[in-house]
Amino acid sequence: MVIRVRINGRTFEHDVEPRMLLVHYIRQKARLTGTHIGCDTGNCGACTILVDGKAVKSCMMLAAQADGRELLTIEGLAREDGLHPLQQAFIEKFAIQCGYCTPGMIMSAYALLGSTPVPSEHQIREALEGNLCMCTGYQQIVDAIEAASAAAGAGAGGSHGR
Amino acid sequence: MDVRTPARDADDVLLTREWVGKAVPRREDSRHVQGRARYVDDLDMDTAHVAFVRSPHAHARITRIDTARAEALPGVFAVITGRDIAANTNPVAPRGITAPVVQYVMAVEKVRYVGEPVVAVAAATQYVAEDAAGRVEVEYEALPPVVEIEDAVAANAPLVFEEAGSNVLLHDKFEHGDVEGAFRGADLVVEETFRIPRFSSTPLEPWAMIVRHDPGNDSFAVWSNDQQPGRTAINVARTLRVPIDTIRFIIPDSGGGFGIKLAVWPYIVILCVLARRAARPVRWIQTRSEHLLAGSHTPDALIDAALALKRDGTILAIRVQSKENDGSFVHTAGIYPLIKFAVIVGCYGIRATSFEFRSVATNKAPTVQNRGVGKPAMIFVLERLVDLAARALAIDPVEMRFRNFVPPARMPYTTPTGEVYESGDYPECLRRALALAGYDEWKAKRVELRKAGRYVGIGVATGIEPGTSNLGYYYISRGRPDFLGNVEGAMVGVDFDGGINVLTGSVDSGQGHATTVAQIVADMLAIHPERVSMNTHFDSGMSPFAPHSGTYANRFNDVEVGAVIAATKKLRAKMLRIAAFVLGVHERSLVFHDGTIHVEGDPAKGIPFQEVAAYAYKKALLLPDDIEPGLREIAYYQNRAAKVPRREEFNIQLTHSNAAHVVVAEVDVATGFVTLLKYVIVHDCGRQLNPGIVEGMVIGSTVHGIGASLFEEFVYSPEGQLLTGTFMDYLKPVALTVPRFELGEMESPCPTSPLGTKAVGEGGAITSLPAIANAVEDALAPFGVTVRSLPITPEKTLRALQHSKVI
């Protein structure tokens, strides 16, 4: 079946099997490999993207379900004038080790800051419940999200790309 | 071993002090935050996809395999079975065990664990490959499984390897010092049996590989997230029966290793055989289900241990008997026991040790060296016994530790088995941790909280974190070492444009090697780290690797840094010679400064790096006869603290960091849930190269220990079926279930590494297990509960509170 999906402002059109997972579509058809796969059961969050402004685990959707929708992946986050405050904060706070959870973490954080621009530490940790990190122990990630929300105020998160 | 002053060495090594020791932001991060990293499955290559048919039985004979229906499916390129593997490869070589066993990288006549690969399929997409795998018919004759240690060692137990004659694949005992005398003369003997669970650090990126075969010269190119290119090259070549140089290994970005990716190589062998048959590149991306089921685990263990003590709390001896459930992979079976010798006495001056161990084969999944490798279990046992002894002797558990610490004045200290603790101040480390935690305030608070019906406990643990394996230690039982010591290689050069580039033999799975190495080289050449580039994507065609090469056993700060320093010293010396020649001055009058080499006090009389490179490469004709063209130097480095192992005296690892953890835990006695209210770590990893990276290692490693202590266990049914096969059941720590950590630091420089650095990757995973267990037991002291096993789950806690008094 033919689907049309907008990802990071660009339109993609492909003929896909009904059973193709959205995360496979993003990685293999749209060739955006920043969204990662870390489990089979929707637990790890490495595949987190935004679909029509909502944080979604793209391994839990079929590509066909994304027909006509607007997706935002990690590749769409950087601004014309540089990195997004979240991306900058992750670097400054040493919130990255192997990097595999990073795109999903940043997308979940982006969704959080869109609805809660100045979250408490508890709110941040709760928002990351669906994002596993095996390297950092989460502390520097939490610090990064706090720093990003402080740095950018209301502009740090959102439901759309730019 | 001569003890060199690290400060003097650092003066020899570093020209400036701008970068080493600073929290320089990681250059690696830019690609990660933009989704531009290149993990294996991101590589843009047209490949077939591989799926496996895996055994549904824990123990069975394979009686029939029919692949016809699978092969007939459109889009299927090749299907191979154990028969193809047996015809084309050698059996897997055992290392630690002594029993004669025969095993191939795929099941041949029988299967020994649920999930063992039986058939491999290569097809156009992963969807077609899995469809095809579903069409393969395999018939089995089920055999009775042995799952738990007690069953495997029982008389008449079914044998996992019939040819071994027993499920005990290794049995040995080592005694050092007068153990019998110590126990005879003890005022008190404290003894307990502990259960360590099966768990894993479960890197977020599972195993992944692409293999391309070139039929023209029967050579292979392999992209994988392997952790040990040296041993993998040797293992794959030997198993596949090809010369090493016919396989090119490339390791791009890797999403976490933790030792789990040391077991990737058997699948590389399978894919090589498959790639030849499929006549096109093949790609296998392990699923999480496969990873949990048939990836590799820390072995579960039953450990009996005892301390012989004087009434004043002095520990005279430790006696340990352990049985490790090594599952069924002969290459890694038996590795865990001997490593425990690196920490068997912990931070204490215990002068007699006895350790008897058995590696037990069962029908559980294979095991591999997972973060800490047996040392978490050993420190758990030791620190738990110290607490139990303190209780029995009515001595404060903190005071017990102070009475037994190896004092700093005795460093370097050799343990009874031969391990050398090169430096460290254990009492000061604990003092700082207690102060940071507000230990005395919490002791008072604990009393108040108990009156209010809240059960809060304080747990203290100290531990040793060894680094760099003296490889070949696992041959102490077999007698013929295949490796000795530990070596790493590095190549440092000046590019044609004057930039500095570095390659090492090792790999990175998140440790920030490129950033850290750039800091060191920058200070060695008096330039900005931005001018130093390091490619951490290993490539056996370029990287100067040794058989020991890889990221495992906490070795970066020792041998990899050592190799980089050695190569940079050679490069620097050559640059000086060229500069001296060009400028017509003596080398002694020259200094390095901001990318030039100039006469001290006369910056105008100088030559920039780019010009030095021009002489070395483009204008080489101008060089004198005794200066060879080129400006790239290789060095191989080893840590000479390694001893050739003898049963009487051996060292397992070559550097020794240490830490103290102080944990405050609350147990909800209605639900059994444990909350960590406070977590303090004071650690000493010698000189820190990048504190931002170090902090992440300490916290991340500790969270692995929290997982093993409170959440994670691979649970099997009596039939050998894994019941915790997804992250729904195999529970990982999340941001909400880990505390905020408070860290303090000390730096006891290492006298045997050029910058005084020691290890910092595994420590948190080692000392956290007993710190948490001690805190829980303290919280439940009013109920008389003893913690003997991990993980401390709510169910086990409630059962203990209601009936058994034992977790």
PDB file of C-alpha atoms in Angstrom, chain B residues 294-431:
ATOM      1  CA  ALA B 294      20.511 -16.436  23.951  1.00  0.00           C
ATOM      2  CA  GLY B 295      22.863 -13.525  24.238  1.00  0.00           C
ATOM      3  CA  SER B 296      25.029 -13.915  27.259  1.00  0.00           C
ATOM      4  CA  HIS B 297      24.593 -13.529  30.986  1.00  0.00           C
ATOM      5  CA  THR B 298      26.550 -13.205  34.183  1.00  0.00           C
ATOM      6  CA  PRO B 299      26.483 -16.725  35.630  1.00  0.00           C
ATOM      7  CA  ASP B 300      24.290 -17.275  38.644  1.00  0.00           C
ATOM      8  CA  ALA B 301      26.288 -18.644  41.571  1.00  0.00           C
ATOM      9  CA  LEU B 302      26.025 -20.391  44.872  1.00  0.00           C
ATOM     10  CA  ILE B 303      28.774 -19.203  47.170  1.00  0.00           C
ATOM     11  CA  ASP B 304      29.561 -20.587  50.601  1.00  0.00           C
ATOM     12  CA  ALA B 305      31.902 -18.330  52.477  1.00  0.00           C
ATOM     13  CA  ALA B 306      33.323 -17.965  55.936  1.00  0.00           C
ATOM     14  CA  LEU B 307      35.463 -15.501  57.842  1.00  0.00           C
ATOM     15  CA  ALA B 308      37.727 -16.480  60.724  1.00  0.00           C
ATOM     16  CA  LEU B 309      37.887 -13.602  63.201  1.00  0.00           C
ATOM     17  CA  LYS B 310      39.430 -12.483  66.444  1.00  0.00           C
ATOM     18  CA  ARG B 311      37.168 -11.084  69.083  1.00  0.00           C
ATOM     19  CA  ASP B 312      38.388  -7.569  68.326  1.00  0.00           C
ATOM     20  CA  GLY B 313      37.074  -7.887  64.767  1.00  0.00           C
ATOM     21  CA  THR B 314      40.366  -8.637  63.014  1.00  0.00           C
ATOM     22  CA  ILE B 315      39.716 -10.928  60.049  1.00  0.00           C
ATOM     23  CA  LEU B 316      42.285 -13.739  60.022  1.00  0.00           C
ATOM     24  CA  ALA B 317      41.149 -15.671  56.971  1.00  0.00           C
ATOM     25  CA  ILE B 318      38.490 -16.024  54.319  1.00  0.00           C
ATOM     26  CA  ARG B 319      37.295 -19.304  52.892  1.00  0.00           C
ATOM     27  CA  VAL B 320      35.141 -19.377  49.777  1.00  0.00           C
ATOM     28  CA  GLN B 321      33.525 -22.239  47.906  1.00  0.00           C
ATOM     29  CA  SER B 322      31.673 -21.274  44.789  1.00  0.00           C
ATOM     30  CA  LYS B 323      29.697 -23.019  42.128  1.00  0.00           C
ATOM     31  CA  GLU B 324      29.051 -20.920  39.001  1.00  0.00           C
ATOM     32  CA  ASN B 325      26.210 -21.776  36.671  1.00  0.00           C
ATOM     33  CA  ASP B 326      28.158 -21.312  33.486  1.00  0.00           C
ATOM     34  CA  GLY B 327      25.415 -22.520  31.156  1.00  0.00           C
ATOM     35  CA  SER B 328      26.685 -24.206  28.096  1.00  0.00           C
ATOM     36  CA  PHE B 329      29.244 -22.188  26.172  1.00  0.00           C
ATOM     37  CA  VAL B 330      32.653 -23.728  26.579  1.00  0.00           C
ATOM     38  CA  HIS B 331      34.705 -20.699  25.535  1.00  0.00           C
ATOM     39  CA  THR B 332      33.678 -18.592  28.493  1.00  0.00           C
ATOM     40  CA  ALA B 333      32.931 -21.292  31.061  1.00  0.00           C
ATOM     41  CA  GLY B 334      35.328 -21.141  33.979  1.00  0.00           C
ATOM     42  CA  ILE B 335      36.355 -17.532  33.427  1.00  0.00           C
ATOM     43  CA  TYR B 336      34.509 -16.124  36.420  1.00  0.00           C
ATOM     44  CA  PRO B 337      36.058 -18.046  39.317  1.00  0.00           C
ATOM     45  CA  LEU B 338      39.699 -17.082  38.933  1.00  0.00           C
ATOM     46  CA  ILE B 339      38.991 -13.383  38.445  1.00  0.00           C
ATOM     47  CA  LYS B 340      37.667 -13.289  41.996  1.00  0.00           C
ATOM     48  CA  PHE B 341      41.236 -13.528  43.205  1.00  0.00           C
ATOM     49  CA  ALA B 342      41.683  -9.924  42.163  1.00  0.00           C
ATOM     50  CA  VAL B 343      39.480  -8.860  45.096  1.00  0.00           C
ATOM     51  CA  ILE B 344      39.173 -11.871  47.383  1.00  0.00           C
ATOM     52  CA  VAL B 345      40.481  -9.920  50.377  1.00  0.00           C
ATOM     53  CA  GLY B 346      38.845  -6.654  49.359  1.00  0.00           C
ATOM     54  CA  CYS B 347      40.374  -3.629  51.081  1.00  0.00           C
ATOM     55  CA  TYR B 348      41.488  -5.666  54.055  1.00  0.00           C
ATOM     56  CA  GLY B 349      44.742  -7.120  55.343  1.00  0.00           C
ATOM     57  CA  ILE B 350      43.436 -10.681  55.472  1.00  0.00           C
ATOM     58  CA  ARG B 351      46.498 -12.972  55.348  1.00  0.00           C
ATOM     59  CA  ALA B 352      45.008 -16.356  54.563  1.00  0.00           C
ATOM     60  CA  THR B 353      42.659 -17.279  51.753  1.00  0.00           C
ATOM     61  CA  SER B 354      41.068 -20.479  50.532  1.00  0.00           C
ATOM     62  CA  PHE B 355      39.024 -20.600  47.364  1.00  0.00           C
ATOM     63  CA  GLU B 356      37.506 -23.757  45.935  1.00  0.00           C
ATOM     64  CA  PHE B 357      35.452 -23.356  42.796  1.00  0.00           C
ATOM     65  CA  ARG B 358      33.449 -25.304  40.271  1.00  0.00           C
ATOM     66  CA  SER B 359      32.314 -24.255  36.826  1.00  0.00           C
ATOM     67  CA  VAL B 360      29.029 -26.072  36.329  1.00  0.00           C
ATOM     68  CA  ALA B 361      27.473 -26.710  32.952  1.00  0.00           C
ATOM     69  CA  THR B 362      23.694 -26.505  32.723  1.00  0.00           C
ATOM     70  CA  ASN B 363      21.069 -25.970  30.084  1.00  0.00           C
ATOM     71  CA  LYS B 364      20.856 -22.245  30.774  1.00  0.00           C
ATOM     72  CA  ALA B 365      22.108 -19.672  28.274  1.00  0.00           C
ATOM     73  CA  PRO B 366      25.793 -19.010  27.668  1.00  0.00           C
ATOM     74  CA  THR B 367      27.695 -16.734  30.028  1.00  0.00           C
ATOM     75  CA  VAL B 368      30.227 -14.006  29.250  1.00  0.00           C
ATOM     76  CA  GLN B 369      32.338 -11.521  31.174  1.00  0.00           C
ATOM     77  CA  ASN B 370      29.752  -8.945  32.197  1.00  0.00           C
ATOM     78  CA  ARG B 371      30.693  -5.690  33.913  1.00  0.00           C
ATOM     79  CA  GLY B 372      32.775  -6.538  36.972  1.00  0.00           C
ATOM     80  CA  VAL B 373      33.068 -10.222  36.099  1.00  0.00           C
ATOM     81  CA  GLY B 374      32.784 -12.103  39.358  1.00  0.00           C
ATOM     82  CA  LYS B 375      34.111  -9.220  41.424  1.00  0.00           C
ATOM     83  CA  PRO B 376      30.638  -7.887  42.239  1.00  0.00           C
ATOM     84  CA  ALA B 377      29.815 -11.324  43.612  1.00  0.00           C
ATOM     85  CA  MET B 378      33.093 -11.582  45.527  1.00  0.00           C
ATOM     86  CA  ILE B 379      32.837  -8.141  47.118  1.00  0.00           C
ATOM     87  CA  PHE B 380      29.164  -8.813  47.855  1.00  0.00           C
ATOM     88  CA  VAL B 381      30.074 -11.976  49.743  1.00  0.00           C
ATOM     89  CA  LEU B 382      32.978 -10.376  51.595  1.00  0.00           C
ATOM     90  CA  GLU B 383      31.171  -7.185  52.583  1.00  0.00           C
ATOM     91  CA  ARG B 384      28.081  -9.104  53.662  1.00  0.00           C
ATOM     92  CA  LEU B 385      30.208 -11.339  55.862  1.00  0.00           C
ATOM     93  CA  VAL B 386      31.882  -8.294  57.389  1.00  0.00           C
ATOM     94  CA  ASP B 387      28.460  -6.933  58.351  1.00  0.00           C
ATOM     95  CA  LEU B 388      27.326 -10.310  59.687  1.00  0.00           C
ATOM     96  CA  ALA B 389      30.546 -10.616  61.693  1.00  0.00           C
ATOM     97  CA  ALA B 390      30.130  -7.103  63.048  1.00  0.00           C
ATOM     98  CA  ARG B 391      26.650  -7.973  64.241  1.00  0.00           C
ATOM     99  CA  ALA B 392      27.856 -11.208  65.856  1.00  0.00           C
ATOM    100  CA  LEU B 393      30.713  -9.428  67.633  1.00  0.00           C
ATOM    101  CA  ALA B 394      28.609  -6.379  68.554  1.00  0.00           C
ATOM    102  CA  ILE B 395      31.087  -4.102  66.772  1.00  0.00           C
ATOM    103  CA  ASP B 396      29.908  -1.193  64.630  1.00  0.00           C
ATOM    104  CA  PRO B 397      30.183  -2.322  60.950  1.00  0.00           C
ATOM    105  CA  VAL B 398      32.077   0.834  60.071  1.00  0.00           C
ATOM    106  CA  GLU B 399      34.511   0.269  62.931  1.00  0.00           C
ATOM    107  CA  MET B 400      35.013  -3.337  61.726  1.00  0.00           C
ATOM    108  CA  ARG B 401      36.179  -2.019  58.399  1.00  0.00           C
ATOM    109  CA  PHE B 402      38.584   0.515  59.899  1.00  0.00           C
ATOM    110  CA  ARG B 403      40.110  -2.234  62.004  1.00  0.00           C
ATOM    111  CA  ASN B 404      40.837  -4.354  58.959  1.00  0.00           C
ATOM    112  CA  PHE B 405      41.796  -1.933  56.186  1.00  0.00           C
ATOM    113  CA  VAL B 406      45.216  -2.227  54.606  1.00  0.00           C
ATOM    114  CA  PRO B 407      46.729   1.020  55.866  1.00  0.00           C
ATOM    115  CA  PRO B 408      48.049   3.477  53.259  1.00  0.00           C
ATOM    116  CA  ALA B 409      51.545   3.249  54.733  1.00  0.00           C
ATOM    117  CA  ARG B 410      51.753  -0.359  53.528  1.00  0.00           C
ATOM    118  CA  MET B 411      51.210   0.486  49.867  1.00  0.00           C
ATOM    119  CA  PRO B 412      52.141  -1.086  47.512  1.00  0.00           C
ATOM    120  CA  TYR B 413      50.560  -4.072  49.242  1.00  0.00           C
ATOM    121  CA  THR B 414      50.714  -7.666  48.049  1.00  0.00           C
ATOM    122  CA  THR B 415      47.783  -9.877  49.017  1.00  0.00           C
ATOM    123  CA  PRO B 416      48.347 -13.507  50.044  1.00  0.00           C
ATOM    124  CA  THR B 417      47.596 -14.671  46.497  1.00  0.00           C
ATOM    125  CA  GLY B 418      49.983 -12.231  44.830  1.00  0.00           C
ATOM    126  CA  GLU B 419      47.680  -9.401  43.753  1.00  0.00           C
ATOM    127  CA  VAL B 420      49.450  -6.061  44.169  1.00  0.00           C
ATOM    128  CA  TYR B 421      47.445  -3.082  45.383  1.00  0.00           C
ATOM    129  CA  GLU B 422      49.705  -0.347  44.070  1.00  0.00           C
ATOM    130  CA  SER B 423      48.242   2.621  45.966  1.00  0.00           C
ATOM    131  CA  GLY B 424      45.170   3.743  47.872  1.00  0.00           C
ATOM    132  CA  ASP B 425      44.018   5.170  51.169  1.00  0.00           C
ATOM    133  CA  TYR B 426      41.050   3.048  52.158  1.00  0.00           C
ATOM    134  CA  PRO B 427      40.428   4.568  55.606  1.00  0.00           C
ATOM    135  CA  GLU B 428      40.383   8.112  54.243  1.00  0.00           C
ATOM    136  CA  CYS B 429      38.064   7.080  51.440  1.00  0.00           C
ATOM    137  CA  LEU B 430      35.570   5.667  53.903  1.00  0.00           C
ATOM    138  CA  ARG B 431      35.915   8.659  56.226  1.00  0.00           C
TER     139      ARG B 431
END
